[in-house]
Amino acid sequence: MDRTAFLFPGQGSQRVGMGLDLIRRWPKLTQAYYHRADELLGFELSRLCWQGPAQELRQMPVTQPAVVLTSVVALEVLRAHGIVPDLAAGHSLGEFSALVCADVLDWTDALRLVRLRGELMMSANERVPGKMAAVVGLDLATVEEMCAKAAAASGEVVEVANHNDFTQVVISGQTAGVDALAELVWQAGADRVVVLEIGGAAHCTLLGGIEDEFAAALEEVEFRDPVIPVVSSFSAAPVTDGAEARACLRRQLTGRVNWTGTALRLAAEGAGRLVEVGPGKVLGGLCRRITPGVATHRTDNEEQLDLTLASLADRGR
């Protein structure tokens, strides 16, 4: 368990002010990444990352490139200090950042793709409103059973979206279906049910209508073979080549995020040190519950980044 894995967070990890610590200490990153991203996307993503407002930052077409950009900048800081991974993985949206880390995607291509991904997901939600909620305290099989009952009772889509750890399952679907599911899991003994600030449904069949358009955009982008293994959060297995990476990004739109399986696979690959790269701080905690004994590090604020640099800068790969 002496290998290092970089973990990249997904939607929900955004916050106003993310990335400010990095550019204040390394101002050259502003032009190299943030200003370039503004030019690529045609709006001031940098301002929204640093100043908000939070309501606008939560919009999917803004959130998704914002999280990926902040993760890529944090990755650049780690690399500049000689900290490089043996493996990488990303939670949902974070898989784009993980593929940048493994040189499968250029960061500029990843940014354009996730901007489109956010636009398509928002449009799908406008057509059929939905939401997501995290169920804490029940196992996957129980939540799957409750989803089937809620779908039958409401006549609406409600499905498992993320298997985050052994007792945390995220569900996704139409609003009334998710509400029906919440009532059932309370009755089944859930500890908590938390509605997520995502802005709509993800990782469920409601997004089937946008899959072909996103797949066409994926085909226009170069996907190289990974230089380090990337464990896909969709398949919970290492991505072997660029074509498979492209396929995983397509299938995750409607497919389940298997973070539990991903964490187990990282441990099986010998990853005992996990570094969450970007604005998030949740993935390390999930991994500690799934695979106790792993060492986790963060980069989501200046204090945590300094601790990570001090702990890992001399290790290299």
Tab-separated table of C-alpha atoms in Angstrom:
chain	number	residue	atom	x	y	z
A	1	MET	CA	0.000	0.000	0.000
A	2	ASP	CA	2.840	2.368	-0.839
A	3	ARG	CA	1.335	3.966	-3.939
A	4	THR	CA	-0.189	7.435	-4.215
A	5	ALA	CA	-3.549	8.086	-5.849
A	6	PHE	CA	-4.957	11.487	-6.742
A	7	LEU	CA	-8.708	11.831	-6.241
A	8	PHE	CA	-10.696	14.511	-8.055
A	9	PRO	CA	-14.020	15.810	-6.707
A	10	GLY	CA	-17.225	16.330	-8.622
A	11	GLN	CA	-20.202	18.624	-8.610
A	12	GLY	CA	-21.205	19.766	-5.138
A	13	SER	CA	-17.626	20.597	-4.092
A	14	GLN	CA	-17.822	24.129	-5.499
A	15	ARG	CA	-17.646	27.150	-3.182
A	16	VAL	CA	-17.177	30.861	-3.682
A	17	GLY	CA	-13.495	31.716	-3.271
A	18	MET	CA	-12.141	28.407	-4.525
A	19	GLY	CA	-8.706	28.751	-6.056
A	20	LEU	CA	-7.949	32.138	-4.467
A	21	ASP	CA	-5.358	30.664	-2.099
A	22	LEU	CA	-3.521	29.210	-5.071
A	23	ILE	CA	-3.369	32.309	-7.245
A	24	ARG	CA	-2.351	34.556	-4.355
A	25	ARG	CA	0.708	32.396	-3.721
A	26	TRP	CA	1.399	31.534	-7.352
A	27	PRO	CA	0.065	34.495	-9.356
A	28	LYS	CA	1.394	33.153	-12.654
A	29	LEU	CA	-1.413	30.581	-12.505
A	30	THR	CA	-3.924	33.371	-13.074
A	31	GLN	CA	-2.941	34.000	-16.670
A	32	ALA	CA	-1.896	30.437	-17.432
A	33	TYR	CA	-5.208	28.932	-16.359
A	34	TYR	CA	-7.953	31.249	-15.140
A	35	HIS	CA	-7.695	34.004	-17.738
A	36	ARG	CA	-7.201	31.432	-20.451
A	37	ALA	CA	-10.317	29.605	-19.265
A	38	ASP	CA	-12.281	32.875	-19.430
A	39	GLU	CA	-11.208	33.292	-23.052
A	40	LEU	CA	-11.977	29.680	-23.965
A	41	LEU	CA	-15.463	29.689	-22.489
A	42	GLY	CA	-16.460	33.253	-23.317
A	43	PHE	CA	-17.435	34.327	-19.797
A	44	GLU	CA	-15.652	35.249	-16.563
A	45	LEU	CA	-15.353	31.861	-14.935
A	46	SER	CA	-12.489	33.183	-12.810
A	47	ARG	CA	-14.673	35.902	-11.254
A	48	LEU	CA	-17.427	33.408	-10.473
A	49	CYS	CA	-14.935	31.044	-8.825
A	50	TRP	CA	-13.415	33.780	-6.688
A	51	GLN	CA	-16.333	36.132	-6.035
A	52	GLY	CA	-19.550	34.310	-6.888
A	53	PRO	CA	-22.403	34.890	-6.399
A	54	ALA	CA	-23.030	31.394	-5.027
A	55	GLN	CA	-26.357	31.088	-6.827
A	56	GLU	CA	-24.707	31.568	-10.206
A	57	LEU	CA	-21.788	29.315	-9.302
A	58	ARG	CA	-24.299	26.528	-8.566
A	59	GLN	CA	-25.610	26.574	-12.142
A	60	MET	CA	-24.447	23.369	-13.833
A	61	PRO	CA	-22.802	25.047	-16.863
A	62	VAL	CA	-20.717	27.121	-14.427
A	63	THR	CA	-20.186	24.617	-11.622
A	64	GLN	CA	-18.739	21.896	-13.802
A	65	PRO	CA	-15.947	23.891	-15.490
A	66	ALA	CA	-15.293	25.727	-12.210
A	67	VAL	CA	-14.617	22.509	-10.304
A	68	VAL	CA	-12.503	21.031	-13.098
A	69	LEU	CA	-10.462	24.215	-13.501
A	70	THR	CA	-9.759	24.526	-9.775
A	71	SER	CA	-8.746	20.869	-9.668
A	72	VAL	CA	-6.399	21.266	-12.622
A	73	VAL	CA	-4.727	24.291	-11.017
A	74	ALA	CA	-4.257	22.391	-7.750
A	75	LEU	CA	-2.798	19.525	-9.785
A	76	GLU	CA	-0.290	21.940	-11.340
A	77	VAL	CA	0.796	23.125	-7.877
A	78	LEU	CA	1.350	19.563	-6.682
A	79	ARG	CA	3.341	18.704	-9.789
A	80	ALA	CA	5.479	21.817	-9.372
A	81	HIS	CA	6.425	20.517	-5.916
A	82	GLY	CA	7.368	17.089	-7.234
A	83	ILE	CA	4.189	15.358	-6.061
A	84	VAL	CA	2.905	13.076	-8.800
A	85	PRO	CA	0.534	10.100	-8.527
A	86	ASP	CA	0.788	6.440	-9.359
A	87	LEU	CA	-2.965	6.277	-10.027
A	88	ALA	CA	-5.902	8.639	-10.379
A	89	ALA	CA	-9.668	8.541	-9.994
A	90	GLY	CA	-12.469	11.091	-10.090
A	91	HIS	CA	-15.984	11.096	-8.701
A	92	SER	CA	-18.419	11.621	-11.597
A	93	LEU	CA	-17.425	15.033	-13.016
A	94	GLY	CA	-14.038	14.533	-11.366
A	95	GLU	CA	-13.240	11.803	-13.867
A	96	PHE	CA	-12.558	14.521	-16.446
A	97	SER	CA	-9.895	15.974	-14.121
A	98	ALA	CA	-8.457	12.514	-13.498
A	99	LEU	CA	-8.110	11.996	-17.245
A	100	VAL	CA	-6.294	15.338	-17.521
A	101	CYS	CA	-3.974	14.130	-14.754
A	102	ALA	CA	-3.255	10.956	-16.752
A	103	ASP	CA	-2.644	12.950	-19.975
A	104	VAL	CA	-5.672	11.400	-21.674
A	105	LEU	CA	-7.296	14.825	-22.164
A	106	ASP	CA	-5.925	18.330	-22.557
A	107	TRP	CA	-7.316	20.516	-19.783
A	108	THR	CA	-8.758	22.939	-22.315
A	109	ASP	CA	-10.699	20.139	-24.016
A	110	ALA	CA	-11.924	18.899	-20.637
A	111	LEU	CA	-13.155	22.400	-19.807
A	112	ARG	CA	-15.112	22.722	-23.038
A	113	LEU	CA	-16.628	19.271	-22.603
A	114	VAL	CA	-17.826	19.848	-19.048
A	115	ARG	CA	-19.263	23.230	-19.995
A	116	LEU	CA	-21.363	21.468	-22.637
A	117	ARG	CA	-22.154	18.643	-20.197
A	118	GLY	CA	-23.508	21.182	-17.730
A	119	GLU	CA	-25.585	22.925	-20.392
A	120	LEU	CA	-27.093	19.646	-21.574
A	121	MET	CA	-27.843	18.483	-18.034
A	122	MET	CA	-29.496	21.791	-17.190
A	123	SER	CA	-31.630	21.612	-20.330
A	124	ALA	CA	-32.708	18.059	-19.447
A	125	ASN	CA	-33.725	19.226	-15.983
A	126	GLU	CA	-35.723	22.113	-17.432
A	127	ARG	CA	-37.701	19.649	-19.534
A	128	VAL	CA	-38.260	17.189	-16.674
A	129	PRO	CA	-37.473	18.697	-13.249
A	130	GLY	CA	-35.563	16.430	-10.923
A	131	LYS	CA	-33.298	16.388	-7.913
A	132	MET	CA	-30.892	14.245	-5.935
A	133	ALA	CA	-30.705	13.234	-2.287
A	134	ALA	CA	-28.169	11.365	-0.169
A	135	VAL	CA	-29.471	8.557	2.010
A	136	VAL	CA	-27.246	7.829	5.019
A	137	GLY	CA	-27.520	4.763	7.205
A	138	LEU	CA	-28.921	2.166	4.803
A	139	ASP	CA	-27.136	-0.304	2.553
A	140	LEU	CA	-27.343	-0.349	-1.227
A	141	ALA	CA	-29.741	-3.296	-1.489
A	142	THR	CA	-32.248	-1.645	0.844
A	143	VAL	CA	-32.157	1.651	-1.045
A	144	GLU	CA	-32.546	-0.137	-4.375
A	145	GLU	CA	-35.643	-1.875	-3.009
A	146	MET	CA	-37.044	1.441	-1.780
A	147	CYS	CA	-36.382	3.050	-5.183
A	148	ALA	CA	-38.459	0.372	-6.893
A	149	LYS	CA	-41.314	0.927	-4.433
A	150	ALA	CA	-41.141	4.730	-4.776
A	151	ALA	CA	-41.125	4.526	-8.577
A	152	ALA	CA	-44.153	2.227	-8.535
A	153	ALA	CA	-46.038	4.439	-6.070
A	154	SER	CA	-45.276	7.767	-7.755
A	155	GLY	CA	-45.117	6.691	-11.381
A	156	GLU	CA	-41.904	8.694	-11.705
A	157	VAL	CA	-38.219	7.936	-12.241
A	158	VAL	CA	-36.214	7.420	-9.047
A	159	GLU	CA	-32.932	5.491	-9.221
A	160	VAL	CA	-29.664	4.964	-7.413
A	161	ALA	CA	-27.144	7.485	-8.761
A	162	ASN	CA	-24.095	7.023	-6.510
A	163	HIS	CA	-22.938	4.223	-4.233
A	164	ASN	CA	-20.626	6.435	-2.182
A	165	ASP	CA	-19.787	4.070	0.680
A	166	PHE	CA	-21.322	1.073	2.398
A	167	THR	CA	-24.069	3.125	4.067
A	168	GLN	CA	-24.290	6.252	1.887
A	169	VAL	CA	-26.310	6.021	-1.300
A	170	VAL	CA	-27.355	8.957	-3.496
A	171	ILE	CA	-30.631	8.716	-5.367
A	172	SER	CA	-31.720	10.718	-8.390
A	173	GLY	CA	-34.896	11.222	-10.362
A	174	GLN	CA	-38.056	13.243	-10.800
A	175	THR	CA	-39.037	15.450	-7.899
A	176	ALA	CA	-42.096	13.531	-6.707
A	177	GLY	CA	-40.262	10.227	-7.055
A	178	VAL	CA	-37.358	11.413	-4.904
A	179	ASP	CA	-39.804	12.781	-2.320
A	180	ALA	CA	-41.587	9.421	-2.206
A	181	LEU	CA	-38.269	7.638	-1.800
A	182	ALA	CA	-37.277	9.944	1.070
A	183	GLU	CA	-40.415	9.008	2.999
A	184	LEU	CA	-39.814	5.298	2.470
A	185	VAL	CA	-36.175	5.333	3.594
A	186	TRP	CA	-37.091	7.256	6.743
A	187	GLN	CA	-39.547	4.477	7.518
A	188	ALA	CA	-36.818	1.920	6.777
A	189	GLY	CA	-34.543	3.474	9.401
A	190	ALA	CA	-32.270	5.863	7.506
A	191	ASP	CA	-30.131	8.095	9.719
A	192	ARG	CA	-30.369	11.094	7.384
A	193	VAL	CA	-31.752	12.135	4.032
A	194	VAL	CA	-30.049	15.204	2.572
A	195	VAL	CA	-31.240	16.943	-0.600
A	196	LEU	CA	-28.152	17.882	-2.645
A	197	GLU	CA	-27.557	21.317	-4.154
A	198	ILE	CA	-26.881	19.971	-7.623
A	199	GLY	CA	-29.529	21.789	-9.618
A	200	GLY	CA	-31.213	18.720	-11.059
A	201	ALA	CA	-30.971	14.977	-11.545
A	202	ALA	CA	-27.798	13.207	-12.648
A	203	HIS	CA	-26.706	9.635	-13.285
A	204	CYS	CA	-30.182	8.379	-14.102
A	205	THR	CA	-32.273	7.577	-17.157
A	206	LEU	CA	-33.729	11.107	-17.236
A	207	LEU	CA	-30.523	12.123	-19.025
A	208	GLY	CA	-30.908	9.578	-21.819
A	209	GLY	CA	-32.087	12.278	-24.206
A	210	ILE	CA	-28.777	14.149	-24.089
A	211	GLU	CA	-26.448	11.160	-24.316
A	212	ASP	CA	-26.116	11.146	-28.119
A	213	GLU	CA	-25.346	14.865	-28.344
A	214	PHE	CA	-22.676	14.588	-25.675
A	215	ALA	CA	-21.254	11.476	-27.317
A	216	ALA	CA	-20.876	13.412	-30.566
A	217	ALA	CA	-18.893	16.107	-28.731
A	218	LEU	CA	-16.683	13.446	-27.152
A	219	GLU	CA	-15.886	12.054	-30.593
A	220	GLU	CA	-14.536	15.439	-31.701
A	221	VAL	CA	-11.894	15.478	-28.951
A	222	GLU	CA	-8.599	13.593	-28.856
A	223	PHE	CA	-8.419	10.927	-26.148
A	224	ARG	CA	-4.922	9.521	-25.610
A	225	ASP	CA	-3.986	6.353	-23.745
A	226	PRO	CA	-3.393	7.027	-20.022
A	227	VAL	CA	0.181	7.430	-18.789
A	228	ILE	CA	-0.912	6.257	-15.327
A	229	PRO	CA	-3.874	4.025	-14.458
A	230	VAL	CA	-7.196	5.839	-14.070
A	231	VAL	CA	-9.828	3.916	-12.136
A	232	SER	CA	-13.188	4.890	-13.607
A	233	SER	CA	-15.885	5.705	-11.081
A	234	PHE	CA	-18.387	4.211	-13.521
A	235	SER	CA	-16.740	0.812	-14.029
A	236	ALA	CA	-14.580	0.750	-10.865
A	237	ALA	CA	-11.801	-0.630	-13.078
A	238	PRO	CA	-8.698	0.879	-14.670
A	239	VAL	CA	-9.223	2.562	-18.022
A	240	THR	CA	-6.955	0.843	-20.529
A	241	ASP	CA	-6.977	3.253	-23.463
A	242	GLY	CA	-8.392	6.498	-24.799
A	243	ALA	CA	-11.372	4.848	-26.467
A	244	GLU	CA	-12.448	3.268	-23.188
A	245	ALA	CA	-12.034	6.593	-21.387
A	246	ARG	CA	-14.351	8.241	-23.902
A	247	ALA	CA	-16.910	5.450	-23.493
A	248	CYS	CA	-16.883	5.750	-19.694
A	249	LEU	CA	-17.563	9.492	-19.875
A	250	ARG	CA	-20.517	8.843	-22.135
A	251	ARG	CA	-21.990	6.044	-20.072
A	252	GLN	CA	-21.674	7.854	-16.745
A	253	LEU	CA	-24.324	10.389	-17.802
A	254	THR	CA	-27.052	7.841	-17.161
A	255	GLY	CA	-24.993	5.266	-15.261
A	256	ARG	CA	-24.346	4.856	-11.563
A	257	VAL	CA	-21.223	6.208	-9.860
A	258	ASN	CA	-19.637	3.271	-8.047
A	259	TRP	CA	-17.341	5.089	-5.655
A	260	THR	CA	-17.347	2.194	-3.201
A	261	GLY	CA	-15.999	-0.105	-5.884
A	262	THR	CA	-13.539	2.564	-7.018
A	263	ALA	CA	-12.070	2.950	-3.515
A	264	LEU	CA	-11.783	-0.822	-3.137
A	265	ARG	CA	-10.023	-1.062	-6.513
A	266	LEU	CA	-7.580	1.712	-5.593
A	267	ALA	CA	-6.697	-0.189	-2.425
A	268	ALA	CA	-6.302	-3.409	-4.423
A	269	GLU	CA	-3.897	-1.526	-6.708
A	270	GLY	CA	-1.780	-0.611	-3.663
A	271	ALA	CA	-2.882	2.996	-3.128
A	272	GLY	CA	-2.321	3.710	0.557
A	273	ARG	CA	-1.931	7.477	0.160
A	274	LEU	CA	-4.866	9.412	-1.266
A	275	VAL	CA	-4.708	13.095	-2.196
A	276	GLU	CA	-7.964	14.934	-2.915
A	277	VAL	CA	-6.985	17.445	-5.580
A	278	GLY	CA	-9.208	20.502	-5.966
A	279	PRO	CA	-11.951	22.198	-3.955
A	280	GLY	CA	-13.430	19.074	-2.358
A	281	LYS	CA	-12.942	17.410	1.034
A	282	VAL	CA	-15.451	14.543	0.943
A	283	LEU	CA	-13.739	11.806	-1.063
A	284	GLY	CA	-10.999	11.134	1.458
A	285	GLY	CA	-13.555	10.581	4.203
A	286	LEU	CA	-15.534	8.187	2.039
A	287	CYS	CA	-12.380	6.232	1.247
A	288	ARG	CA	-11.392	5.994	4.911
A	289	ARG	CA	-14.754	4.414	5.674
A	290	ILE	CA	-14.489	1.998	2.743
A	291	THR	CA	-10.812	1.085	3.188
A	292	PRO	CA	-9.756	1.921	6.762
A	293	GLY	CA	-6.065	2.605	7.213
A	294	VAL	CA	-5.458	4.681	4.092
A	295	ALA	CA	-3.740	8.041	4.592
A	296	THR	CA	-5.675	10.968	3.147
A	297	HIS	CA	-4.582	14.484	2.219
A	298	ARG	CA	-6.394	17.561	0.915
A	299	THR	CA	-5.735	20.698	-1.129
A	300	ASP	CA	-9.027	22.568	-0.640
A	301	ASN	CA	-7.553	25.433	1.396
A	302	GLU	CA	-4.150	26.928	2.131
A	303	GLU	CA	-3.675	25.148	5.453
A	304	GLN	CA	-4.523	21.734	4.023
A	305	LEU	CA	-2.386	22.333	0.953
A	306	ASP	CA	0.625	23.221	3.116
A	307	LEU	CA	0.140	20.056	5.168
A	308	THR	CA	-0.037	17.989	2.002
A	309	LEU	CA	3.045	19.619	0.508
A	310	ALA	CA	5.008	19.109	3.727
A	311	SER	CA	3.958	15.487	3.979
A	312	LEU	CA	4.457	14.411	0.369
A	313	ALA	CA	6.879	16.790	-1.349
A	314	ASP	CA	9.895	14.586	-0.689
A	315	ARG	CA	8.273	11.358	-1.797
A	316	GLY	CA	7.874	11.952	-5.538
A	317	ARG	CA	6.432	8.944	-7.289
